[in-house]
């Protein structure tokens, strides 16, 4: 075993610093010294749901960047010292139709999650990136293109690819009219990516408070969802509406914004929803969802971001302040992603 240090759940809202064991390197494994790990809404959900009596420990964190610190004997794609990025899946079956298609995120026998997953070989519970070292199969680590800041790039690996796949699969490009509902970790990256793809982007937010921020991110407009007149005027005008709101909410106002044959893609809240069929019928509208990304899309997204100067707007905190980051994320007090600097774990 390789020993490292990390932040482990010690109750529903608290983490404590503990020694962690990582597996010895398998032939196709790399060890990554984790430098920066983003704080995702999923981490909050996992901690909220954590049962102190659970047998398996919980170490969150599934969007991180770092440097290769060791390689197994069969690894050819990476060498010690290479900058790498790892997202929210670290293995898959490799043989099902989804894996064959490069959509390991939809693996028919479920992808291995970066934390809280079950390792396919030894059955161990995976422990996440809130730690100084991570061991991962080389196929699920990505070279971090030069030009991308390691801290600001970390959130690309979950928040980024989660909005990138739907933008690409829905054909967003020059002339597309995109609305982004919710301006948080996912939403702010969706705006940047949509604009860089040539689309016009409009932010839908509860109030006008984020108007200036939206403009700075490249959005062409902001519509307050509470402004019934503007919402009515915007009816049927967006080819794609990316809904990144993480709390349960009524989809009807957002479906009304979708243009004929357009799509509402639900990315933030992934629980049960209620839809009036008439809201789809009128305008032949489509409701879809997406999550995470397959390996080709993830690599493509990183290169696109490097080529277009896109990364997350981050607030970097020492990892010892992880509780502060989680508390503030819980209150939506973040613009737009917390990233933990893991160097204080040495
Ligand atoms: Zn995430
Ligand atoms: Zn598979």
mmCIF file of C-alpha atoms and ligand atoms in Angstrom:
data_model
loop_
_atom_site.group_PDB
_atom_site.id
_atom_site.type_symbol
_atom_site.label_atom_id
_atom_site.label_comp_id
_atom_site.label_asym_id
_atom_site.label_seq_id
_atom_site.Cartn_x
_atom_site.Cartn_y
_atom_site.Cartn_z
ATOM 1 C CA UNK A 1 0.000 0.000 0.000
ATOM 2 C CA UNK A 2 1.018 3.607 -0.595
ATOM 3 C CA UNK A 3 0.250 5.938 2.275
ATOM 4 C CA UNK A 4 -1.042 9.450 1.787
ATOM 5 C CA UNK A 5 -3.196 11.983 3.632
ATOM 6 C CA UNK A 6 -6.701 13.207 2.935
ATOM 7 C CA UNK A 7 -9.973 14.606 4.228
ATOM 8 C CA UNK A 8 -12.456 11.973 5.333
ATOM 9 C CA UNK A 9 -16.088 12.447 6.376
ATOM 10 C CA UNK A 10 -16.427 12.540 10.133
ATOM 11 C CA UNK A 11 -20.165 13.217 10.157
ATOM 12 C CA UNK A 12 -22.747 14.885 7.947
ATOM 13 C CA UNK A 13 -21.016 18.255 7.746
ATOM 14 C CA UNK A 14 -17.465 17.731 8.913
ATOM 15 C CA UNK A 15 -14.260 16.314 7.557
ATOM 16 C CA UNK A 16 -11.105 15.411 9.364
ATOM 17 C CA UNK A 17 -7.556 14.954 8.175
ATOM 18 C CA UNK A 18 -6.540 11.283 8.199
ATOM 19 C CA UNK A 19 -3.872 8.982 6.763
ATOM 20 C CA UNK A 20 -5.171 7.113 3.695
ATOM 21 C CA UNK A 21 -3.904 4.011 1.936
ATOM 22 C CA UNK A 22 -3.755 3.847 -1.854
ATOM 23 C CA UNK A 23 -3.303 0.585 -3.714
ATOM 24 C CA UNK A 24 0.089 -0.437 -5.020
ATOM 25 C CA UNK A 25 0.394 0.422 -8.694
ATOM 26 C CA UNK A 26 -1.033 -2.139 -11.091
ATOM 27 C CA UNK A 27 0.634 -2.459 -14.495
ATOM 28 C CA UNK A 28 -1.664 0.192 -16.067
ATOM 29 C CA UNK A 29 -1.946 2.503 -13.043
ATOM 30 C CA UNK A 30 -0.480 5.904 -12.482
ATOM 31 C CA UNK A 31 -0.077 7.670 -9.161
ATOM 32 C CA UNK A 32 -1.043 11.342 -9.188
ATOM 33 C CA UNK A 33 0.131 13.919 -6.690
ATOM 34 C CA UNK A 34 -3.125 15.851 -6.315
ATOM 35 C CA UNK A 35 -2.442 19.587 -6.374
ATOM 36 C CA UNK A 36 -5.950 21.025 -6.789
ATOM 37 C CA UNK A 37 -9.392 19.502 -6.301
ATOM 38 C CA UNK A 38 -12.672 21.275 -7.037
ATOM 39 C CA UNK A 39 -15.576 21.243 -4.604
ATOM 40 C CA UNK A 40 -18.656 19.956 -6.433
ATOM 41 C CA UNK A 41 -22.315 19.972 -5.380
ATOM 42 C CA UNK A 42 -22.119 16.171 -5.481
ATOM 43 C CA UNK A 43 -19.607 16.328 -2.637
ATOM 44 C CA UNK A 44 -22.163 18.193 -0.524
ATOM 45 C CA UNK A 45 -24.853 15.635 -1.350
ATOM 46 C CA UNK A 46 -22.530 12.750 -0.492
ATOM 47 C CA UNK A 47 -21.561 14.326 2.828
ATOM 48 C CA UNK A 48 -25.175 15.145 3.680
ATOM 49 C CA UNK A 49 -26.139 11.549 3.007
ATOM 50 C CA UNK A 50 -23.134 10.074 4.807
ATOM 51 C CA UNK A 51 -24.006 7.610 7.527
ATOM 52 C CA UNK A 52 -21.428 7.673 10.317
ATOM 53 C CA UNK A 53 -22.022 3.978 10.928
ATOM 54 C CA UNK A 54 -21.211 3.163 7.308
ATOM 55 C CA UNK A 55 -18.450 0.594 6.960
ATOM 56 C CA UNK A 56 -16.747 2.383 4.080
ATOM 57 C CA UNK A 57 -15.081 5.730 4.654
ATOM 58 C CA UNK A 58 -16.058 8.719 2.490
ATOM 59 C CA UNK A 59 -13.369 10.905 0.951
ATOM 60 C CA UNK A 60 -15.034 13.263 -1.567
ATOM 61 C CA UNK A 61 -13.489 14.974 -4.569
ATOM 62 C CA UNK A 62 -13.864 14.076 -8.237
ATOM 63 C CA UNK A 63 -12.405 16.909 -10.282
ATOM 64 C CA UNK A 64 -8.696 17.288 -9.734
ATOM 65 C CA UNK A 65 -5.416 18.121 -11.347
ATOM 66 C CA UNK A 66 -1.898 17.204 -10.374
ATOM 67 C CA UNK A 67 1.357 15.702 -11.462
ATOM 68 C CA UNK A 68 2.201 12.077 -12.207
ATOM 69 C CA UNK A 69 4.242 10.740 -9.298
ATOM 70 C CA UNK A 70 4.567 7.106 -10.358
ATOM 71 C CA UNK A 71 3.722 4.768 -13.235
ATOM 72 C CA UNK A 72 2.998 1.077 -13.549
ATOM 73 C CA UNK A 73 5.215 -1.002 -15.878
ATOM 74 C CA UNK A 74 2.738 -1.042 -18.790
ATOM 75 C CA UNK A 75 2.021 2.697 -18.806
ATOM 76 C CA UNK A 76 3.278 4.403 -21.951
ATOM 77 C CA UNK A 77 1.089 7.507 -22.173
ATOM 78 C CA UNK A 78 2.424 9.192 -19.031
ATOM 79 C CA UNK A 79 5.746 9.773 -17.333
ATOM 80 C CA UNK A 80 6.598 11.065 -13.898
ATOM 81 C CA UNK A 81 6.202 14.829 -13.795
ATOM 82 C CA UNK A 82 3.448 15.063 -16.440
ATOM 83 C CA UNK A 83 0.527 17.346 -15.591
ATOM 84 C CA UNK A 84 -2.737 15.399 -15.550
ATOM 85 C CA UNK A 85 -6.438 15.843 -14.831
ATOM 86 C CA UNK A 86 -8.904 13.294 -13.459
ATOM 87 C CA UNK A 87 -12.693 13.540 -13.386
ATOM 88 C CA UNK A 88 -15.567 11.683 -11.810
ATOM 89 C CA UNK A 89 -15.094 8.238 -13.328
ATOM 90 C CA UNK A 90 -11.971 6.111 -12.988
ATOM 91 C CA UNK A 91 -12.872 2.832 -14.674
ATOM 92 C CA UNK A 92 -15.555 1.065 -16.703
ATOM 93 C CA UNK A 93 -16.158 -2.412 -18.132
ATOM 94 C CA UNK A 94 -14.457 -1.525 -21.403
ATOM 95 C CA UNK A 95 -16.460 -3.993 -23.504
ATOM 96 C CA UNK A 96 -20.118 -2.901 -23.532
ATOM 97 C CA UNK A 97 -21.638 -0.885 -26.382
ATOM 98 C CA UNK A 98 -21.349 2.369 -24.425
ATOM 99 C CA UNK A 99 -17.696 1.803 -23.585
ATOM 100 C CA UNK A 100 -17.039 0.798 -27.214
ATOM 101 C CA UNK A 101 -18.647 4.091 -28.263
ATOM 102 C CA UNK A 102 -16.416 6.102 -25.954
ATOM 103 C CA UNK A 103 -19.276 6.810 -23.540
ATOM 104 C CA UNK A 104 -17.747 5.147 -20.507
ATOM 105 C CA UNK A 105 -19.882 7.496 -18.392
ATOM 106 C CA UNK A 106 -22.906 5.424 -19.484
ATOM 107 C CA UNK A 107 -21.225 1.999 -19.092
ATOM 108 C CA UNK A 108 -23.881 -0.723 -18.928
ATOM 109 C CA UNK A 109 -22.236 -2.198 -15.865
ATOM 110 C CA UNK A 110 -21.903 1.246 -14.318
ATOM 111 C CA UNK A 111 -18.683 3.234 -14.405
ATOM 112 C CA UNK A 112 -16.467 3.144 -11.330
ATOM 113 C CA UNK A 113 -16.903 6.459 -9.574
ATOM 114 C CA UNK A 114 -13.864 8.371 -8.378
ATOM 115 C CA UNK A 115 -15.136 8.211 -4.826
ATOM 116 C CA UNK A 116 -17.800 6.048 -3.258
ATOM 117 C CA UNK A 117 -17.400 3.592 -6.119
ATOM 118 C CA UNK A 118 -16.292 -0.028 -5.994
ATOM 119 C CA UNK A 119 -12.990 -0.943 -7.577
ATOM 120 C CA UNK A 120 -13.517 -3.540 -10.293
ATOM 121 C CA UNK A 121 -10.525 -5.640 -9.277
ATOM 122 C CA UNK A 122 -10.255 -5.631 -5.495
ATOM 123 C CA UNK A 123 -13.765 -4.496 -4.516
ATOM 124 C CA UNK A 124 -12.411 -1.653 -2.390
ATOM 125 C CA UNK A 125 -14.422 1.533 -1.992
ATOM 126 C CA UNK A 126 -12.822 4.312 -3.984
ATOM 127 C CA UNK A 127 -11.610 7.339 -2.037
ATOM 128 C CA UNK A 128 -11.682 10.705 -3.799
ATOM 129 C CA UNK A 129 -9.453 13.610 -4.591
ATOM 130 C CA UNK A 130 -9.607 15.462 -1.283
ATOM 131 C CA UNK A 131 -6.229 13.882 -0.682
ATOM 132 C CA UNK A 132 -2.602 14.339 -1.628
ATOM 133 C CA UNK A 133 -2.289 11.254 -3.822
ATOM 134 C CA UNK A 134 -4.642 9.294 -6.042
ATOM 135 C CA UNK A 135 -4.020 6.063 -7.958
ATOM 136 C CA UNK A 136 -5.916 5.694 -11.232
ATOM 137 C CA UNK A 137 -5.901 3.579 -14.392
ATOM 138 C CA UNK A 138 -4.011 5.461 -17.083
ATOM 139 C CA UNK A 139 -7.025 5.356 -19.433
ATOM 140 C CA UNK A 140 -8.994 7.562 -17.044
ATOM 141 C CA UNK A 141 -6.348 10.252 -16.583
ATOM 142 C CA UNK A 142 -5.972 13.026 -19.145
ATOM 143 C CA UNK A 143 -2.946 15.091 -20.064
ATOM 144 C CA UNK A 144 -3.561 18.650 -18.870
ATOM 145 C CA UNK A 145 -2.837 20.838 -21.914
ATOM 146 C CA UNK A 146 -0.216 23.510 -21.376
ATOM 147 C CA UNK A 147 -1.767 26.926 -20.985
ATOM 148 C CA UNK A 148 -4.442 25.716 -18.611
ATOM 149 C CA UNK A 149 -3.958 26.833 -15.023
ATOM 150 C CA UNK A 150 -3.959 23.735 -12.824
ATOM 151 C CA UNK A 151 -6.300 25.223 -10.204
ATOM 152 C CA UNK A 152 -8.782 26.776 -12.633
ATOM 153 C CA UNK A 153 -8.788 23.647 -14.807
ATOM 154 C CA UNK A 154 -9.778 21.236 -12.020
ATOM 155 C CA UNK A 155 -13.528 22.055 -12.244
ATOM 156 C CA UNK A 156 -13.478 21.356 -15.982
ATOM 157 C CA UNK A 157 -13.270 17.655 -15.117
ATOM 158 C CA UNK A 158 -16.774 17.453 -13.622
ATOM 159 C CA UNK A 159 -18.665 20.731 -14.073
ATOM 160 C CA UNK A 160 -17.002 21.411 -17.413
ATOM 161 C CA UNK A 161 -17.510 18.106 -19.157
ATOM 162 C CA UNK A 162 -21.057 17.856 -17.792
ATOM 163 C CA UNK A 163 -22.037 20.939 -19.807
ATOM 164 C CA UNK A 164 -19.672 20.220 -22.711
ATOM 165 C CA UNK A 165 -21.200 16.893 -23.782
ATOM 166 C CA UNK A 166 -24.742 18.270 -24.146
ATOM 167 C CA UNK A 167 -23.514 21.427 -25.902
ATOM 168 C CA UNK A 168 -21.718 19.234 -28.444
ATOM 169 C CA UNK A 169 -24.341 16.536 -28.817
ATOM 170 C CA UNK A 170 -27.055 19.170 -29.317
ATOM 171 C CA UNK A 171 -24.986 20.699 -32.093
ATOM 172 C CA UNK A 172 -24.429 24.102 -30.504
ATOM 173 C CA UNK A 173 -22.330 26.256 -32.813
ATOM 174 C CA UNK A 174 -22.342 29.571 -34.656
ATOM 175 C CA UNK A 175 -25.813 31.085 -34.594
ATOM 176 C CA UNK A 176 -27.203 28.792 -31.908
ATOM 177 C CA UNK A 177 -29.320 30.508 -29.306
ATOM 178 C CA UNK A 178 -28.497 29.053 -25.905
ATOM 179 C CA UNK A 179 -30.021 29.870 -22.544
ATOM 180 C CA UNK A 180 -28.299 28.813 -19.338
ATOM 181 C CA UNK A 181 -30.539 28.568 -16.298
ATOM 182 C CA UNK A 182 -28.604 28.964 -13.057
ATOM 183 C CA UNK A 183 -25.224 30.678 -12.897
ATOM 184 C CA UNK A 184 -23.105 28.474 -10.642
ATOM 185 C CA UNK A 185 -20.252 26.050 -11.235
ATOM 186 C CA UNK A 186 -21.904 24.380 -14.230
ATOM 187 C CA UNK A 187 -23.682 27.468 -15.521
ATOM 188 C CA UNK A 188 -20.710 29.797 -15.707
ATOM 189 C CA UNK A 189 -18.730 27.220 -17.699
ATOM 190 C CA UNK A 190 -21.728 26.582 -19.962
ATOM 191 C CA UNK A 191 -21.841 30.299 -20.813
ATOM 192 C CA UNK A 192 -18.122 30.443 -21.609
ATOM 193 C CA UNK A 193 -18.192 27.286 -23.726
ATOM 194 C CA UNK A 194 -21.384 28.195 -25.605
ATOM 195 C CA UNK A 195 -19.988 31.615 -26.509
ATOM 196 C CA UNK A 196 -16.646 30.111 -27.593
ATOM 197 C CA UNK A 197 -18.583 27.688 -29.821
ATOM 198 C CA UNK A 198 -20.114 30.704 -31.553
ATOM 199 C CA UNK A 199 -23.517 30.724 -29.902
ATOM 200 C CA UNK A 200 -25.287 33.583 -28.211
ATOM 201 C CA UNK A 201 -25.791 32.849 -24.529
ATOM 202 C CA UNK A 202 -28.475 34.228 -22.256
ATOM 203 C CA UNK A 203 -28.423 33.619 -18.518
ATOM 204 C CA UNK A 204 -31.686 32.915 -16.705
ATOM 205 C CA UNK A 205 -31.239 33.802 -13.043
ATOM 206 C CA UNK A 206 -33.646 34.481 -10.201
ATOM 207 C CA UNK A 207 -32.825 38.183 -10.104
ATOM 208 C CA UNK A 208 -30.754 40.731 -11.994
ATOM 209 C CA UNK A 209 -28.011 40.542 -9.323
ATOM 210 C CA UNK A 210 -25.617 38.611 -11.573
ATOM 211 C CA UNK A 211 -26.164 40.791 -14.641
ATOM 212 C CA UNK A 212 -22.647 42.253 -14.698
ATOM 213 C CA UNK A 213 -21.081 38.841 -13.988
ATOM 214 C CA UNK A 214 -23.042 37.297 -16.831
ATOM 215 C CA UNK A 215 -21.772 39.965 -19.238
ATOM 216 C CA UNK A 216 -18.194 39.446 -18.099
ATOM 217 C CA UNK A 217 -18.535 35.721 -18.758
ATOM 218 C CA UNK A 218 -19.589 36.562 -22.306
ATOM 219 C CA UNK A 219 -23.364 36.247 -22.011
ATOM 220 C CA UNK A 220 -25.362 38.524 -24.256
ATOM 221 C CA UNK A 221 -28.237 38.999 -21.863
ATOM 222 C CA UNK A 222 -29.669 38.028 -18.510
ATOM 223 C CA UNK A 223 -33.349 37.423 -17.919
ATOM 224 C CA UNK A 224 -34.668 37.277 -14.370
ATOM 225 C CA UNK A 225 -36.896 34.222 -14.007
ATOM 226 C CA UNK A 226 -39.101 36.323 -11.707
ATOM 227 C CA UNK A 227 -39.693 38.880 -14.471
ATOM 228 C CA UNK A 228 -42.866 37.443 -15.977
ATOM 229 C CA UNK A 229 -42.948 39.930 -18.825
ATOM 230 C CA UNK A 230 -39.388 39.200 -20.016
ATOM 231 C CA UNK A 231 -39.944 35.469 -19.609
ATOM 232 C CA UNK A 232 -43.084 35.738 -21.754
ATOM 233 C CA UNK A 233 -41.246 37.740 -24.409
ATOM 234 C CA UNK A 234 -38.507 35.097 -24.524
ATOM 235 C CA UNK A 235 -40.972 32.276 -25.168
ATOM 236 C CA UNK A 236 -39.906 29.829 -27.935
ATOM 237 C CA UNK A 237 -36.636 31.650 -28.615
ATOM 238 C CA UNK A 238 -33.839 29.286 -27.532
ATOM 239 C CA UNK A 239 -32.568 26.285 -29.491
ATOM 240 C CA UNK A 240 -31.038 24.865 -26.343
ATOM 241 C CA UNK A 241 -31.801 25.581 -22.708
ATOM 242 C CA UNK A 242 -29.226 24.121 -20.318
ATOM 243 C CA UNK A 243 -30.852 23.863 -16.907
ATOM 244 C CA UNK A 244 -28.068 23.790 -14.306
ATOM 245 C CA UNK A 245 -30.222 24.591 -11.260
ATOM 246 C CA UNK A 246 -29.319 22.085 -8.549
ATOM 247 C CA UNK A 247 -32.458 22.372 -6.403
ATOM 248 C CA UNK A 248 -35.829 20.833 -7.330
ATOM 249 C CA UNK A 249 -37.850 23.314 -9.425
ATOM 250 C CA UNK A 250 -40.718 23.635 -11.894
ATOM 251 C CA UNK A 251 -39.533 22.911 -15.445
ATOM 252 C CA UNK A 252 -42.526 24.534 -17.142
ATOM 253 C CA UNK A 253 -41.129 28.105 -17.294
ATOM 254 C CA UNK A 254 -37.909 26.774 -18.856
ATOM 255 C CA UNK A 255 -39.681 24.530 -21.370
ATOM 256 C CA UNK A 256 -41.629 27.583 -22.533
ATOM 257 C CA UNK A 257 -38.334 29.258 -23.472
ATOM 258 C CA UNK A 258 -37.363 26.399 -25.823
ATOM 259 C CA UNK A 259 -37.818 27.073 -29.557
ATOM 260 C CA UNK A 260 -39.670 24.679 -31.874
ATOM 261 C CA UNK A 261 -37.757 21.364 -32.066
ATOM 262 C CA UNK A 262 -35.373 22.678 -29.442
ATOM 263 C CA UNK A 263 -34.203 20.948 -26.276
ATOM 264 C CA UNK A 264 -34.256 21.526 -22.555
ATOM 265 C CA UNK A 265 -31.305 19.655 -21.066
ATOM 266 C CA UNK A 266 -31.583 18.950 -17.365
ATOM 267 C CA UNK A 267 -28.099 18.908 -15.823
ATOM 268 C CA UNK A 268 -28.259 20.205 -12.264
ATOM 269 C CA UNK A 269 -31.174 18.532 -10.526
ATOM 270 C CA UNK A 270 -31.307 14.810 -11.287
ATOM 271 C CA UNK A 271 -34.233 13.688 -9.140
ATOM 272 C CA UNK A 272 -37.822 13.018 -10.202
ATOM 273 C CA UNK A 273 -39.495 15.730 -12.273
ATOM 274 C CA UNK A 274 -43.033 16.371 -13.447
ATOM 275 C CA UNK A 275 -43.672 17.544 -16.996
ATOM 276 C CA UNK A 276 -46.901 18.526 -18.705
ATOM 277 C CA UNK A 277 -46.921 16.720 -22.047
ATOM 278 C CA UNK A 278 -48.537 19.793 -23.594
ATOM 279 C CA UNK A 279 -45.415 21.808 -22.751
ATOM 280 C CA UNK A 280 -43.521 19.390 -25.011
ATOM 281 C CA UNK A 281 -46.245 18.984 -27.635
ATOM 282 C CA UNK A 282 -46.544 22.672 -28.397
ATOM 283 C CA UNK A 283 -43.370 23.266 -30.377
ATOM 284 C CA UNK A 284 -42.300 19.591 -30.560
ATOM 285 C CA UNK A 285 -39.917 20.270 -27.713
ATOM 286 C CA UNK A 286 -37.476 17.748 -26.288
ATOM 287 C CA UNK A 287 -36.441 17.104 -22.714
ATOM 288 C CA UNK A 288 -33.043 15.515 -22.192
ATOM 289 C CA UNK A 289 -30.302 15.115 -19.648
ATOM 290 C CA UNK A 290 -26.594 14.336 -19.518
ATOM 291 C CA UNK A 291 -23.899 13.786 -16.971
ATOM 292 C CA UNK A 292 -20.152 13.548 -16.899
ATOM 293 C CA UNK A 293 -18.384 12.642 -20.138
ATOM 294 C CA UNK A 294 -16.798 9.828 -22.066
ATOM 295 C CA UNK A 295 -13.063 9.791 -22.653
ATOM 296 C CA UNK A 296 -13.067 11.257 -26.194
ATOM 297 C CA UNK A 297 -15.346 14.118 -25.159
ATOM 298 C CA UNK A 298 -13.295 14.797 -22.041
ATOM 299 C CA UNK A 299 -10.052 15.015 -23.990
ATOM 300 C CA UNK A 300 -11.733 17.174 -26.646
ATOM 301 C CA UNK A 301 -13.158 19.485 -23.978
ATOM 302 C CA UNK A 302 -9.742 20.002 -22.359
ATOM 303 C CA UNK A 303 -8.165 20.866 -25.695
ATOM 304 C CA UNK A 304 -11.035 23.207 -26.605
ATOM 305 C CA UNK A 305 -10.657 24.994 -23.289
ATOM 306 C CA UNK A 306 -6.902 25.332 -23.772
ATOM 307 C CA UNK A 307 -7.376 26.634 -27.322
ATOM 308 C CA UNK A 308 -10.018 29.141 -26.246
ATOM 309 C CA UNK A 309 -8.606 30.251 -22.912
ATOM 310 C CA UNK A 310 -11.485 28.784 -20.942
ATOM 311 C CA UNK A 311 -11.236 27.668 -17.360
ATOM 312 C CA UNK A 312 -13.384 27.994 -14.273
ATOM 313 C CA UNK A 313 -13.584 31.150 -12.173
ATOM 314 C CA UNK A 314 -12.285 29.754 -8.933
ATOM 315 C CA UNK A 315 -11.651 30.700 -5.347
ATOM 316 C CA UNK A 316 -8.684 28.660 -4.152
ATOM 317 C CA UNK A 317 -8.565 27.738 -0.467
ATOM 318 C CA UNK A 318 -6.036 25.649 1.447
ATOM 319 C CA UNK A 319 -7.511 22.179 1.914
ATOM 320 C CA UNK A 320 -7.623 22.788 5.679
ATOM 321 C CA UNK A 321 -10.495 25.192 4.935
ATOM 322 C CA UNK A 322 -12.610 22.524 3.254
ATOM 323 C CA UNK A 323 -15.400 22.978 5.804
ATOM 324 C CA UNK A 324 -15.573 26.701 4.959
ATOM 325 C CA UNK A 325 -15.789 25.883 1.272
ATOM 326 C CA UNK A 326 -18.604 23.405 1.858
ATOM 327 C CA UNK A 327 -20.518 25.782 4.150
ATOM 328 C CA UNK A 328 -20.317 28.588 1.629
ATOM 329 C CA UNK A 329 -21.245 26.299 -1.264
ATOM 330 C CA UNK A 330 -24.272 25.209 0.751
ATOM 331 C CA UNK A 331 -25.316 28.882 0.900
ATOM 332 C CA UNK A 332 -24.503 29.444 -2.793
ATOM 333 C CA UNK A 333 -21.834 31.916 -1.684
ATOM 334 C CA UNK A 334 -19.272 31.118 -4.363
ATOM 335 C CA UNK A 335 -18.221 32.643 -7.675
ATOM 336 C CA UNK A 336 -18.089 30.120 -9.185
ATOM 337 C CA UNK A 337 -16.180 27.152 -7.876
ATOM 338 C CA UNK A 338 -14.111 26.443 -4.793
ATOM 339 C CA UNK A 339 -10.866 24.643 -5.436
ATOM 340 C CA UNK A 340 -8.838 23.144 -2.612
ATOM 341 C CA UNK A 341 -5.076 23.524 -2.686
ATOM 342 C CA UNK A 342 -3.764 20.192 -1.412
ATOM 343 C CA UNK A 343 -0.178 21.268 -0.786
ATOM 344 C CA UNK A 344 -0.949 21.761 2.919
ATOM 345 C CA UNK A 345 -1.336 17.973 3.219
ATOM 346 C CA UNK A 346 2.420 17.394 2.836
HETATM 347 ZN ZN1 LIG B 1 -19.082 16.750 -9.634
HETATM 348 ZN ZN1 LIG B 2 -19.004 -0.658 -20.234
#
